Every structure is written in C-alpha cells, then in structure tokens.
Coordinates of C-alpha atoms in Angstrom, one line a residue:
Chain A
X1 CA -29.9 39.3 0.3
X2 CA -31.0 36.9 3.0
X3 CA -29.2 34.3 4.2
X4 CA -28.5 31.5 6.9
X5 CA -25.5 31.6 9.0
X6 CA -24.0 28.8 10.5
X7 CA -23.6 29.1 14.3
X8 CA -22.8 25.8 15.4
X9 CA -22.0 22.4 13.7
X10 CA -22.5 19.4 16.5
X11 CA -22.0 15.8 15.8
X12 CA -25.1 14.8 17.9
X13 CA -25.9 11.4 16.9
X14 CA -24.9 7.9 16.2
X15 CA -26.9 7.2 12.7
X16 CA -30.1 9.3 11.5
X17 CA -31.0 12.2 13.5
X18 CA -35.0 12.2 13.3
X19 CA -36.2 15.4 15.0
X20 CA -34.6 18.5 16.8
X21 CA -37.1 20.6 19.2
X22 CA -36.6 23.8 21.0
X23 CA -38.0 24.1 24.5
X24 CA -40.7 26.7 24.5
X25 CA -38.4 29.4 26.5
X26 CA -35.7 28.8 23.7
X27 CA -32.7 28.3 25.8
X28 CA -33.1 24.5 25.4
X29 CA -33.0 22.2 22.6
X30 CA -33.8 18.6 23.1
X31 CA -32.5 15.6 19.8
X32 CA -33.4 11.8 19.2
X33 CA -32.6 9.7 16.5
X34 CA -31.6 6.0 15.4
X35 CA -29.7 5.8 18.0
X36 CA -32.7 5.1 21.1
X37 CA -31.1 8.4 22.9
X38 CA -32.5 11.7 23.6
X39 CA -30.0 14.2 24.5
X40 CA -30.6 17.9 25.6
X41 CA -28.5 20.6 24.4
X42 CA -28.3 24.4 26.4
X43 CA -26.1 27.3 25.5
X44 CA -22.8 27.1 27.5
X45 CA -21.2 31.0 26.6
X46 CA -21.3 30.8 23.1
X47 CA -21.2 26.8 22.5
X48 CA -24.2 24.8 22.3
X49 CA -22.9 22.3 24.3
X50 CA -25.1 18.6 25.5
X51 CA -26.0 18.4 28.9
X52 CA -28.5 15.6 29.4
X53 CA -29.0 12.0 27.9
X54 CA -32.2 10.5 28.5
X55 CA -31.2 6.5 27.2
X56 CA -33.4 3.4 28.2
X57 CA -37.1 4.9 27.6
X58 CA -37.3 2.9 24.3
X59 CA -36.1 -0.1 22.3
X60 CA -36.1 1.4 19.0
X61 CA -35.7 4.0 17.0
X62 CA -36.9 8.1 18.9
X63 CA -39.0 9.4 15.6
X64 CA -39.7 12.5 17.7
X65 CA -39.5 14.3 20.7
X66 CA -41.8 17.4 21.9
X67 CA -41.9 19.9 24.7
X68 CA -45.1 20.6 26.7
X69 CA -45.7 24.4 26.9
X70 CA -45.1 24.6 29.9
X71 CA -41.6 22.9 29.1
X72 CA -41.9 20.9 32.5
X73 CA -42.2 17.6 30.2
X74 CA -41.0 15.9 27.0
X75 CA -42.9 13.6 25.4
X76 CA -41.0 11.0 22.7
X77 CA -42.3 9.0 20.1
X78 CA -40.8 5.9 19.1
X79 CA -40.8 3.2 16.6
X80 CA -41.3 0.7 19.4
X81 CA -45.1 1.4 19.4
X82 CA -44.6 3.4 22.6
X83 CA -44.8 6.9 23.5
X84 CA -42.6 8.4 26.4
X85 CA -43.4 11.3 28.9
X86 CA -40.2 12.3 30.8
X87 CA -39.8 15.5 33.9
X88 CA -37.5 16.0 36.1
X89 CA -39.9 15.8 39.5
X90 CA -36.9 14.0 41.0
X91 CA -34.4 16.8 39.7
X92 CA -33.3 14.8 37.5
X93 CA -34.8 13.8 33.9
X94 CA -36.7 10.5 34.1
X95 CA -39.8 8.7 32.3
X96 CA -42.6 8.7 34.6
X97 CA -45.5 7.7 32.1
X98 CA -45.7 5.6 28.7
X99 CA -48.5 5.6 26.4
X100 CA -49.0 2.6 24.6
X101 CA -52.0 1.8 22.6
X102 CA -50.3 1.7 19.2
X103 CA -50.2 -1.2 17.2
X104 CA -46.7 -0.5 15.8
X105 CA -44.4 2.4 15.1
X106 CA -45.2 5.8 16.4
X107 CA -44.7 8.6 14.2
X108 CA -45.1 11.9 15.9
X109 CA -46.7 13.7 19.5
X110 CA -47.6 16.6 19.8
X111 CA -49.1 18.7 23.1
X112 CA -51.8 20.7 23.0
X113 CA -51.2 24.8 23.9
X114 CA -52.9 23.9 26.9
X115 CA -50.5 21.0 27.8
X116 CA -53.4 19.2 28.8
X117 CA -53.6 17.0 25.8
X118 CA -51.6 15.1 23.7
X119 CA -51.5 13.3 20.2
X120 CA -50.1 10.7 18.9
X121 CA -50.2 9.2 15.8
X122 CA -48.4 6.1 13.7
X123 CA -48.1 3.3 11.0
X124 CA -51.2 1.8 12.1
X125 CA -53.1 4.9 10.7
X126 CA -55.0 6.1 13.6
X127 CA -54.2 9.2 15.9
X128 CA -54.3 9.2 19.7
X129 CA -56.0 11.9 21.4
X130 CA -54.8 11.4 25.2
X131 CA -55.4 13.5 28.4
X132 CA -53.6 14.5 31.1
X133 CA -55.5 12.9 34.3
X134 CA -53.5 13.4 37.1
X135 CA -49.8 13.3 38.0
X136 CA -48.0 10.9 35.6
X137 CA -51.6 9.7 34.3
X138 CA -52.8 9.9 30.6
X139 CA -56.2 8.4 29.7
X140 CA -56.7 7.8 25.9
X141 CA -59.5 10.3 25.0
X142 CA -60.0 9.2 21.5
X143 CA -58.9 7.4 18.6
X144 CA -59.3 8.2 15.3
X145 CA -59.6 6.3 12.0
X146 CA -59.8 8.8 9.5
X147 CA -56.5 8.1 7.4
X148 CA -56.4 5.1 5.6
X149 CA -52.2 4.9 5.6
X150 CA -49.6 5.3 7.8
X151 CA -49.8 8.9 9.7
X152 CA -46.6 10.9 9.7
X153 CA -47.2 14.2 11.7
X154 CA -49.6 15.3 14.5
X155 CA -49.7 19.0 14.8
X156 CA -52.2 21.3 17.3
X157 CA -53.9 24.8 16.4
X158 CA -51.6 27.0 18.4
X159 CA -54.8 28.4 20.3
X160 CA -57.5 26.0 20.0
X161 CA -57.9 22.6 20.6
X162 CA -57.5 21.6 16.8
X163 CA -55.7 18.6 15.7
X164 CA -54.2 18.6 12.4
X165 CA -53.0 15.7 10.8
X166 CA -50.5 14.5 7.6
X167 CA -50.2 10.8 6.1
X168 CA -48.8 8.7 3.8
X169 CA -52.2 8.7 2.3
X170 CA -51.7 12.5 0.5
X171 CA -54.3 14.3 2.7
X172 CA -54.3 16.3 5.7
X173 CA -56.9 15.9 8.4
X174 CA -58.5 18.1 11.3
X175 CA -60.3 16.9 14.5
X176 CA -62.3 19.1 17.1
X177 CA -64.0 17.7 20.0
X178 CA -67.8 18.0 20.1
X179 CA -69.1 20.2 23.0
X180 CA -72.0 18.3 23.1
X181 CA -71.3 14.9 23.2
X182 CA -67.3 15.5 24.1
X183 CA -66.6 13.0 20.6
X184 CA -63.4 13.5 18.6
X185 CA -64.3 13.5 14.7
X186 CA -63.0 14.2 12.2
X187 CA -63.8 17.8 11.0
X188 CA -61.8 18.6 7.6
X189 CA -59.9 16.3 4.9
X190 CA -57.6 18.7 2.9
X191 CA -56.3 17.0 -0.5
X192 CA -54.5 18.4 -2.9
X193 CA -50.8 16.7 -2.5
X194 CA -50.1 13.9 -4.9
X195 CA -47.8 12.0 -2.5
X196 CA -47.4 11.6 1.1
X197 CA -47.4 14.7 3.4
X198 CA -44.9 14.4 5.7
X199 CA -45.1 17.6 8.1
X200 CA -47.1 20.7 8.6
X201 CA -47.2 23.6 10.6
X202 CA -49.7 26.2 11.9
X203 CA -49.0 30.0 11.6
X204 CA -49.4 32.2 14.6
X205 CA -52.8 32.5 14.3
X206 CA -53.9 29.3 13.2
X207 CA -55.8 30.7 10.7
X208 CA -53.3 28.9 7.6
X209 CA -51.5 26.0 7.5
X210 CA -48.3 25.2 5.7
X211 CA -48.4 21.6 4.2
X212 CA -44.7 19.8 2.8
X213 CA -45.1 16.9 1.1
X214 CA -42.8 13.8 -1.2
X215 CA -44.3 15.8 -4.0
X216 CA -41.8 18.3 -4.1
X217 CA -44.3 20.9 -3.1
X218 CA -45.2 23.0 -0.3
X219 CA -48.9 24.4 0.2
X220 CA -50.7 26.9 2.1
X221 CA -54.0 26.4 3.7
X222 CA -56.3 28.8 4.7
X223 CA -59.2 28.8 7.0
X224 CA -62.8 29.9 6.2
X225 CA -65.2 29.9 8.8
X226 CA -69.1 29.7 7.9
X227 CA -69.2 33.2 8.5
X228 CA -66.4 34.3 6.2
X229 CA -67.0 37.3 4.2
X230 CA -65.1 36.4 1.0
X231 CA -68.0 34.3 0.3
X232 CA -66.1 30.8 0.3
X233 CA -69.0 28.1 0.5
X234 CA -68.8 26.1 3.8
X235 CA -70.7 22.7 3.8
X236 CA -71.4 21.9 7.5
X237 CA -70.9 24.0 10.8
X238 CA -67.3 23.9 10.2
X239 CA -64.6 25.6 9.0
X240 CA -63.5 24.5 5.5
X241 CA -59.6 24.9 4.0
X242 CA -58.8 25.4 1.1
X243 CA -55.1 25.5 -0.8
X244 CA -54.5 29.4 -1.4
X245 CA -51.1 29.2 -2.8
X246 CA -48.7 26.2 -3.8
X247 CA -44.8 26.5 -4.3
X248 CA -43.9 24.2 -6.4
X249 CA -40.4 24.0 -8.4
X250 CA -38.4 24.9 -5.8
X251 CA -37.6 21.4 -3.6
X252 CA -36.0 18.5 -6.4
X253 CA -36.6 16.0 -3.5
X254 CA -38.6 14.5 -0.8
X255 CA -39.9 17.5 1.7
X256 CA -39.4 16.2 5.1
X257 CA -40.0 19.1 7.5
X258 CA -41.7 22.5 7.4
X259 CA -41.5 25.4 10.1
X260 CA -44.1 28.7 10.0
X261 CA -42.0 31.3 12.7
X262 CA -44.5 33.0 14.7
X263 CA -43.1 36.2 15.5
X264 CA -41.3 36.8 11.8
X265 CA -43.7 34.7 9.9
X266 CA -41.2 33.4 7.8
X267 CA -40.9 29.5 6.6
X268 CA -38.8 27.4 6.4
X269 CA -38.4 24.1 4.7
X270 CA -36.1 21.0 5.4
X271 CA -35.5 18.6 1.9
X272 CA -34.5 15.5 0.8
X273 CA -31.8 17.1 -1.7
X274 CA -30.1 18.6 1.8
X275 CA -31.0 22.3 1.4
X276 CA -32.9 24.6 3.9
X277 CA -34.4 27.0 1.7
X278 CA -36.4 30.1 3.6
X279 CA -40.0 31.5 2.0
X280 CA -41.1 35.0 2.9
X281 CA -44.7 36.3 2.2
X282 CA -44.8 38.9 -0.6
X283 CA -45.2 42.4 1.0
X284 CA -48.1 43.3 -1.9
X285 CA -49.7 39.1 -1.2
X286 CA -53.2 39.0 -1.8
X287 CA -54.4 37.1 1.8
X288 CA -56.9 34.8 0.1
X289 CA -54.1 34.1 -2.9
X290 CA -51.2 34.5 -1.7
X291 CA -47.3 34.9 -3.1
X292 CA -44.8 33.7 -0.9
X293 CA -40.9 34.5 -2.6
X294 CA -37.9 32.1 -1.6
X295 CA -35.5 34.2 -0.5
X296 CA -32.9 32.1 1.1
X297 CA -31.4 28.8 -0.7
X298 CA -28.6 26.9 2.0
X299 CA -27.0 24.8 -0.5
X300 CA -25.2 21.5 1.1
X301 CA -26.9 22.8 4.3
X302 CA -26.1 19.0 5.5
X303 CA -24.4 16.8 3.9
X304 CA -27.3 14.2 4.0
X305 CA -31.1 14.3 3.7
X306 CA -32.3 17.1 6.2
X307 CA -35.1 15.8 8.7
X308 CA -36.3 18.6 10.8
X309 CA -36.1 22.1 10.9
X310 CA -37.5 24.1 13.9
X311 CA -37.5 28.1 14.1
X312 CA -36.3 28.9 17.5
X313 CA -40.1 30.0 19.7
X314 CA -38.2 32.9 21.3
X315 CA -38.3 35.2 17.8
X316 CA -34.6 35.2 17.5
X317 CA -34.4 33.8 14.3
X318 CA -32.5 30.8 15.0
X319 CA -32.9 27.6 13.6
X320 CA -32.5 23.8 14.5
X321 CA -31.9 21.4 11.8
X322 CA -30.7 18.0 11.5
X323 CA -29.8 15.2 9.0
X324 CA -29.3 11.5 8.5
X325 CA -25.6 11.1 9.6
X326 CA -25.6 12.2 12.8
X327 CA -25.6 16.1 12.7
X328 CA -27.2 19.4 14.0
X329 CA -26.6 22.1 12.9
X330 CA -27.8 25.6 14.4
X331 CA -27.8 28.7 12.3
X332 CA -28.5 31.9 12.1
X333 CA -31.2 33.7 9.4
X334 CA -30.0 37.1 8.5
X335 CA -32.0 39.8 6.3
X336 CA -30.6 42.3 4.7
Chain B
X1 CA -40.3 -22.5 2.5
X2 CA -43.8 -24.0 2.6
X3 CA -45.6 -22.0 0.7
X4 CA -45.1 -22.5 -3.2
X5 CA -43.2 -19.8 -5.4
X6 CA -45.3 -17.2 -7.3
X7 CA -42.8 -17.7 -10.6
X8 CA -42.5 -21.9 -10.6
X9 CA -40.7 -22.2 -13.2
X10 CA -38.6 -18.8 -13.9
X11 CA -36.9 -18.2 -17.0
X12 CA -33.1 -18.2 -16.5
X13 CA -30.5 -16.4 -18.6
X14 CA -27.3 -16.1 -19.1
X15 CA -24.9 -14.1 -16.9
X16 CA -22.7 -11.2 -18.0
X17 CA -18.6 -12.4 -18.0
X18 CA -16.8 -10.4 -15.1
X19 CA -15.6 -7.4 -15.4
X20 CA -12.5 -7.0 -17.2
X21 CA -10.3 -4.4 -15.3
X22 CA -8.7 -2.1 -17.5
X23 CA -5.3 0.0 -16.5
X24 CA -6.9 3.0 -16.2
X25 CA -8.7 1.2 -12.9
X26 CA -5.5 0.1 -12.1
X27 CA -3.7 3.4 -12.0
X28 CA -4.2 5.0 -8.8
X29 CA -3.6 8.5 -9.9
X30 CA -6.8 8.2 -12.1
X31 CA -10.2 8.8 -10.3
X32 CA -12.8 5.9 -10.7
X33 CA -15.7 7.9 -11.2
X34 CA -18.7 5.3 -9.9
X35 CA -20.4 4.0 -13.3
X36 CA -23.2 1.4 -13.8
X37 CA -21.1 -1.3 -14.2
X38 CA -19.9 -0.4 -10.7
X39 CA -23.7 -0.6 -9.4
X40 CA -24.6 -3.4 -11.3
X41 CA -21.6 -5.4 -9.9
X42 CA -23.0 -4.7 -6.7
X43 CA -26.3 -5.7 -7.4
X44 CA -26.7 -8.7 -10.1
X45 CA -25.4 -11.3 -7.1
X46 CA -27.7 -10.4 -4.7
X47 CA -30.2 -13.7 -4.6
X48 CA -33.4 -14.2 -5.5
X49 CA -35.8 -14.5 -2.3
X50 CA -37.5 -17.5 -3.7
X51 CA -35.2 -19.5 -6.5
X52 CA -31.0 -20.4 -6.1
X53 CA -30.5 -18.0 -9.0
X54 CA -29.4 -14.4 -8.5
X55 CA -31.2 -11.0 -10.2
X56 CA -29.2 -11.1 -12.8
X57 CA -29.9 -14.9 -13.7
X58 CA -33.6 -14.3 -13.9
X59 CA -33.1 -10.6 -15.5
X60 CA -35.0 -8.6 -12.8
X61 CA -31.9 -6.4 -12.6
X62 CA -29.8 -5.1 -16.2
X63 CA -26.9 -2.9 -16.7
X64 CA -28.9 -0.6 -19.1
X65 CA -31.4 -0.2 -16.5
X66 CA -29.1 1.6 -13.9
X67 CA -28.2 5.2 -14.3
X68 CA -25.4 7.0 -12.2
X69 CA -24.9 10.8 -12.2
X70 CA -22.0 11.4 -10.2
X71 CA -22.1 15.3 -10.3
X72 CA -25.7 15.3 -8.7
X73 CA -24.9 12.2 -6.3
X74 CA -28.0 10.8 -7.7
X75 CA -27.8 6.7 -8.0
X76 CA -31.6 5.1 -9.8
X77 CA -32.1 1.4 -10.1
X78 CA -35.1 0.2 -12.0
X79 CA -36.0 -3.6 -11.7
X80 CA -37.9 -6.2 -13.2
X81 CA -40.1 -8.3 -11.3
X82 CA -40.2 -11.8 -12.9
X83 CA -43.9 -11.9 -13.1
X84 CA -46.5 -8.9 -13.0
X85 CA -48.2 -10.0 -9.5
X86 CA -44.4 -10.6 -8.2
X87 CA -45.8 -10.7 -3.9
X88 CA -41.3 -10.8 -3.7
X89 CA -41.5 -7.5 -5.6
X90 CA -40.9 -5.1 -2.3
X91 CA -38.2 -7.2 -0.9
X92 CA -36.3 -7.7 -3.5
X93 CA -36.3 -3.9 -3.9
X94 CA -35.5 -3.4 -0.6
X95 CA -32.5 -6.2 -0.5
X96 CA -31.4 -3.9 -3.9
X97 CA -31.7 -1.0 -1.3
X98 CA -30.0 -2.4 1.1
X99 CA -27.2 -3.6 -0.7
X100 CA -26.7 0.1 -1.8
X101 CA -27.0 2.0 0.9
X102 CA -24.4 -0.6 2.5
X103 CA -21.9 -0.4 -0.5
X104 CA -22.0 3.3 -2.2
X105 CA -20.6 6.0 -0.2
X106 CA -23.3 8.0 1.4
X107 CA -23.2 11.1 -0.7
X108 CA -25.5 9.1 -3.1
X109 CA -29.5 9.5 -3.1
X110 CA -30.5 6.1 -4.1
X111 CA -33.3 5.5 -5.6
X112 CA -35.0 1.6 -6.1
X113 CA -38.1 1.4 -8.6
X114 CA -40.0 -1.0 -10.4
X115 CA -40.0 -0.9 -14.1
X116 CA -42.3 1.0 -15.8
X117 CA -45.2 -1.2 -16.4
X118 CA -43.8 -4.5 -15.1
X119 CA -45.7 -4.6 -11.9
X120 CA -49.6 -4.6 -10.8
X121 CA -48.7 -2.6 -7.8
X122 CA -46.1 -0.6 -9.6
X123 CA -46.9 2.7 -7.6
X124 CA -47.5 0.9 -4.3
X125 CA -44.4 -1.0 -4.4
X126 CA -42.2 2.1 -5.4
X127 CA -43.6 4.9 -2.9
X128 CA -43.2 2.2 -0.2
X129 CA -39.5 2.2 -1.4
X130 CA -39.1 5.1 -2.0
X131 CA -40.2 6.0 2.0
X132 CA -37.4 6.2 3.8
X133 CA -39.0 6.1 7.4
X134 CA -40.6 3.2 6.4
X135 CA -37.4 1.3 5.3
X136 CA -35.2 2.5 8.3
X137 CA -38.5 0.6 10.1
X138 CA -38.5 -2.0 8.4
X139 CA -34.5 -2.6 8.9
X140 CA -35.0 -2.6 12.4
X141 CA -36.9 -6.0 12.5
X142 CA -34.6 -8.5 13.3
X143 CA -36.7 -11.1 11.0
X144 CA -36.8 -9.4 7.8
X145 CA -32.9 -8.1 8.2
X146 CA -31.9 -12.0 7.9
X147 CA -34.0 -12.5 5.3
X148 CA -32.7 -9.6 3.2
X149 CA -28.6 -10.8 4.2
X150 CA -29.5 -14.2 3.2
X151 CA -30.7 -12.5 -0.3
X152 CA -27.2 -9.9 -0.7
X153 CA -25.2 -13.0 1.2
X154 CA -23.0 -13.3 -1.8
X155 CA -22.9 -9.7 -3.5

C-alpha cells in the first residue's frame, strides 16, 4: 500500500491559501494567499520553519507565486491586475519589476525553462508572453486572444518554449513562437473537459500533459508530432493532442490542482472534497491508451478545499499542499 | 436606482410564521444537527436587490428547495429567479452565498444554484457561482460587498 505521510502541519496563512511552490533546488518553498503576503519557508533541522515575508508588492489577493529556474527570482500573480518579480540583488528579498498590462485579475505566471520568458494570464482572457530585457526589464512579447473566458493556469513545456494554457472556457490551449516571423499563435486547442480546467501540468518530457478540471475528471494528453509513427492524422505542421486516457469517478468535487513528478512520474491531484489522491501509471499501460491506477486516497487531507499541490523538483517525494483556511501541509509519499 | 426593475410588479406571498422552538433545541445535552429550517432561517430575510421585500416574500428562495447532509458537510440551495431573464439573478445568488459562507460553520461545501429551468442563463449563472476564485474576486470589490450587506442587512 501506498500512502502519504504527514511531515509537517503549518498554519501559514490568514484566510485562503492560493498556491504553494518549491524553489527549483527544493530546499525552499515560497506561499501566498488572501492575505496579500508571500512568505518563504526553509527546513530549519527537521521543522519547516518561515523565514521571509515579502508584504506590500500587491493590493489584493497573491493567486500565485513561481520560481525562475534559476531560483534567483519569484514572480507573483495577483488579483490586483498586477504581476510582481521579486530577487534579492540587495540581499534582501525585494520587488524590482511589475508587469502590468492586465485588464483585471491575474490568474497564474509561469517562467519559461530558460527563465528568459514569462506568462501571464487572467480574467480578461488573454495570456501574456513577456521577455526578460535587461536587469529588472520585461517587454511584453505577445498577447494572446485565443480563450474566450477567464484563463486560470499558464504552464511551459519543460524543454521547449511551449505555452500551455487552461480556462474557464473547458479547453486547453498551446502557443509556439514562429521562427519566421517571431509571432506567438496559437498552435493547439485541446477540448474534451465539460467544465472549466483549472490546472495542468507537463510530464518530464513534455511529450503528455495531465489536464484537472470542475468536471470531476482528470485527463491525459499526448503529443503526436507530423511525423508520428502510430499513424495519428496531423492537420498542419504542428503537433496535434489528443486525450489518451481520462480518470474519471474518482474526484466528487471541483479539481483545483494537478502535479506530474518528474523523476517518479507519479500524479498527484488537489480536490475540492479536501483529498490528495496519488495516480500511478499501470506497469503493463499501453503508451498511446494508457491506465493510470489510484493508489493513494488522503482522506480529510485538509480540512477545507485543497488549492495546490506541488511534488517537491528534487525527486524526494515530498509534497506541498495547501487549503482555504490558512494551512500547509507537507507530506511525505511512501510506497510499499 | 435609476434604472427601472426587470420584475415591476413582483408577485408577493406570504411569509412562513417563525420558527417554533421545541425542547429538544432547548436542551443543551441534545445535538442540533443543522436542518433546512436552519438554512432557510438564514436565508429567507436576506433582501431582494431591487424590491423592499425579502426572498422569501417574492418565493425565489423555499424550505423544500434546500437540502442539508450533515454527514457529507454538503449544504445545496436552489433559487428562483422571479422572472426567466432575472439580470439580479447572479447577485442574489451570490448575497445567498455570502450569507452562508458567513453563517454555517466552515466544514460545509455550499453550494448556490438556480432552479432547474427557471433561468435563461441557468448554466452561466450557476458555474459563475459555483467558481470559487471568481467569488473570492468578486468579494474583494468594495462596491459590490455593500451592495450584497445592504441585501443580507437583516438576515
């Protein structure tokens, strides 16, 4: 039997705790919330124990927070239509550079493996492709219109300069930038979720996708390039994705979060009926139809609605989660 | 308010009698488990955005159409928009919302829906509800927060 271990309990937040992410070395985690404050949490002997506040970047509500890869900077995205870039240059942590463009309430960032770009994305249903220009300088490279609702989650290809995106419109889109003509478009629309898709997450090789969604179900997405030799049609140059497996019956709620781990492969889901449960990929799974098993159910894994869930990037099978009043929690996944 | 009311002329109804409180309530080594009655009492005062009359007046919220599982923590409201093009119909699901998440401990998944059938935007109105980022955004604007108190003012 697998199952989840509770390392730590920490009462992090004043109100809704949003998001919860790990700094790419995995010794750091940073949290923001309802509350307007980020804090950052290290490992003090055994104790996770807070070490920095970052307070007075924004007015309202921190939706989420993300490290760059070279985990120098942490960009936050806020409900005040603003995105934040904070380093600590000066030694200490400060906000050297906000992105504003946004109409309203921002929704997600997310850095690019080469920490040279960034994406935003919000209620006013565009994302923002943004480049690093120079010291504390971001130049908006792009904006796309693609979704016709409010965009929840902005996720990059963890080797490619591929943006994925998930809205309150059901579908999923992906954006490339044109060699020729150095244009953003829009490149795939995946559809297949009946209600808003509130997260998604790439697996190590960014070949599939996992997709979690206010339709109680989780999908996978798998890439087939023009080339591919299971004879998939491919309008276009590009790559299309289709759903190869959907896991559905398992989440009564709202899914709110969704993690792939790169180094163990499994996933891991945050819901709206406050379990984490944990899918593993069947050893005998068919790559182009998949079966993924759930083999972990946390029962009352908060006590309210669980936001976020975030492997640890080092590969030791921790996990970050947090909820709507005020907690984090950090466990541990055990297999047995 | 300038503009003119969607419903002019509302039908009004009549208003349950209080609640009679029976010993059992009264006996503090019995557990009140939360019941409809409880939710609707928390509920049927809230005012309507347009009219001096409450939900309950003009029927667009009902005892029968509140359902309470206590075991599962699960709390669903359906209401009744007084007219099928109701513009009021997201507010007044929000105020409902509101109210709730103020009043009932927060163990309880709430749930706020329109009707089935009593509302163009029936789906619209309900995933917008039912969008919990959404409403935590929408709670954070200082305008539509008084307007929502000024509807649960007296519940």
């Amino acid at each position: 039997m697998a199952k989840l271990e509770l390392l730590q309990s920490i009462n992090g937040h004043k109100g809704i705790v949003w998001n919860v992410s790990w700094h790419p070395l995995g010794k750091v985690f940073a949290s923001c919330g309802e509350d307007k404050i980020i804090k950052l949490w290290s490992k003090e002997g055994e104790t996770w124990t807070m070490k920095t506040v970052l307070v007075d970047g924004h007015q309202r509500t921190i939706r989420e927070i993300a490290w760059s890869p070279c985990g120098n900077f942490l960009a936050s995205a806020s409900f005040d239509g603003t995105t934040a870039v904070w380093d600590k240059k000066s030694g200490q942590f400060e906000c050297n550079a906000t992105l504003e463009g946004h109409e309203n309430e921002v929704k997600s960032v997310a850095w690019s493996p080469s920490g040279q770009l960034l994406a935003t994305c919000g209620r006013d249903k565009s994302v923002w492709v943004w480049e690093v220009a120079g010291e504390d300088e971001y130049v908006c490279e792009a904006v796309l219109n693609a979704h016709n609702q409010d965009v929840k989650k902005v996720a990059w290809h963890p080797s490619s300069d591929i943006l994925a995106s998930a809205s309150y419109d059901n579908a999923v889109k992906m954006y490339k930038e044109d060699q020729l003509d150095s244009d953003w478009t829009c490149v795939a629309t995946l559809q297949s979720h009946e209600s808003t898709v509130w997260s998604l997450t790439f697996d190590k090789t960014g070949k599939r996708l996992a997709t979690c969604s206010d339709d109680r179900t989780v999908k996978i997405w798998q890439e087939y390039s023009p080339d591919n030799q299971e004879g998939v049609s491919v309008d276009d140059k590009e790559s299309s994705w289709k759903c190869v497996c959907t896991l559905s019956g398992y989440h009564t709620r709202c899914i709110y979060d969704i993690t792939w781990c790169a180094s163990t492969g499994l996933i891991a889901t945050g819901c709206g009926d406050d379990i984490i449960r944990v899918f593993k990929e069947a050893d005998d799974s068919d790559p182009n139809a998949p079966t993924f098993d759930l083999i972990c159910t946390k029962l009352n894994a908060h006590s309210q609605d669980v936001n976020c869930v975030q492997w640890n990037p080092s590969g030791n099978q921790e996990l970050v989660s947090c909820s709507d009043n005020g907690e984090i929690k950090i466990w541990k996944f055990f297999e047995q | 308010m300038t503009k003119t009311a969607d419903n002019v002329n509302p039908n009004v109804y009549d208003t349950y009698s209080e609640r009679e409180i029976t010993s059992n309530e009264l006996n503090e080594d019995i557990v009140d488990e939360i019941d409809r009655r409880e939710v609707f009492d928390l509920i049927r005062n809230i005012n309507d955005p347009e009219h001096p009359l409450t939900l309950e007046e003009l029927r667009v919220v009902e005892e029968g159409n509140i359902f309470v599982d206590n075991e599962k923590n699960v709390v669903n409201v359906y209401f009744t928009p007084t007219i099928p093009h109701c513009s009021m119909a997201t507010l007044i699901g929000l105020s409902i919302r509101v109210q709730l998440l103020r009043a009932l401990p927060s163990r309880f998944k709430v749930t706020v829906e329109v009707s089935e059938g009593t509302h163009m935007s029936e789906h619209a109105v309900n995933k917008q509800l039912a969008d919990k980022e959404r409403v935590a955004a929408a709670l954070e604007n200082n305008n539509l927060v008084q307007i929502i108190n000024q509807c649960v003012v007296n519940s």
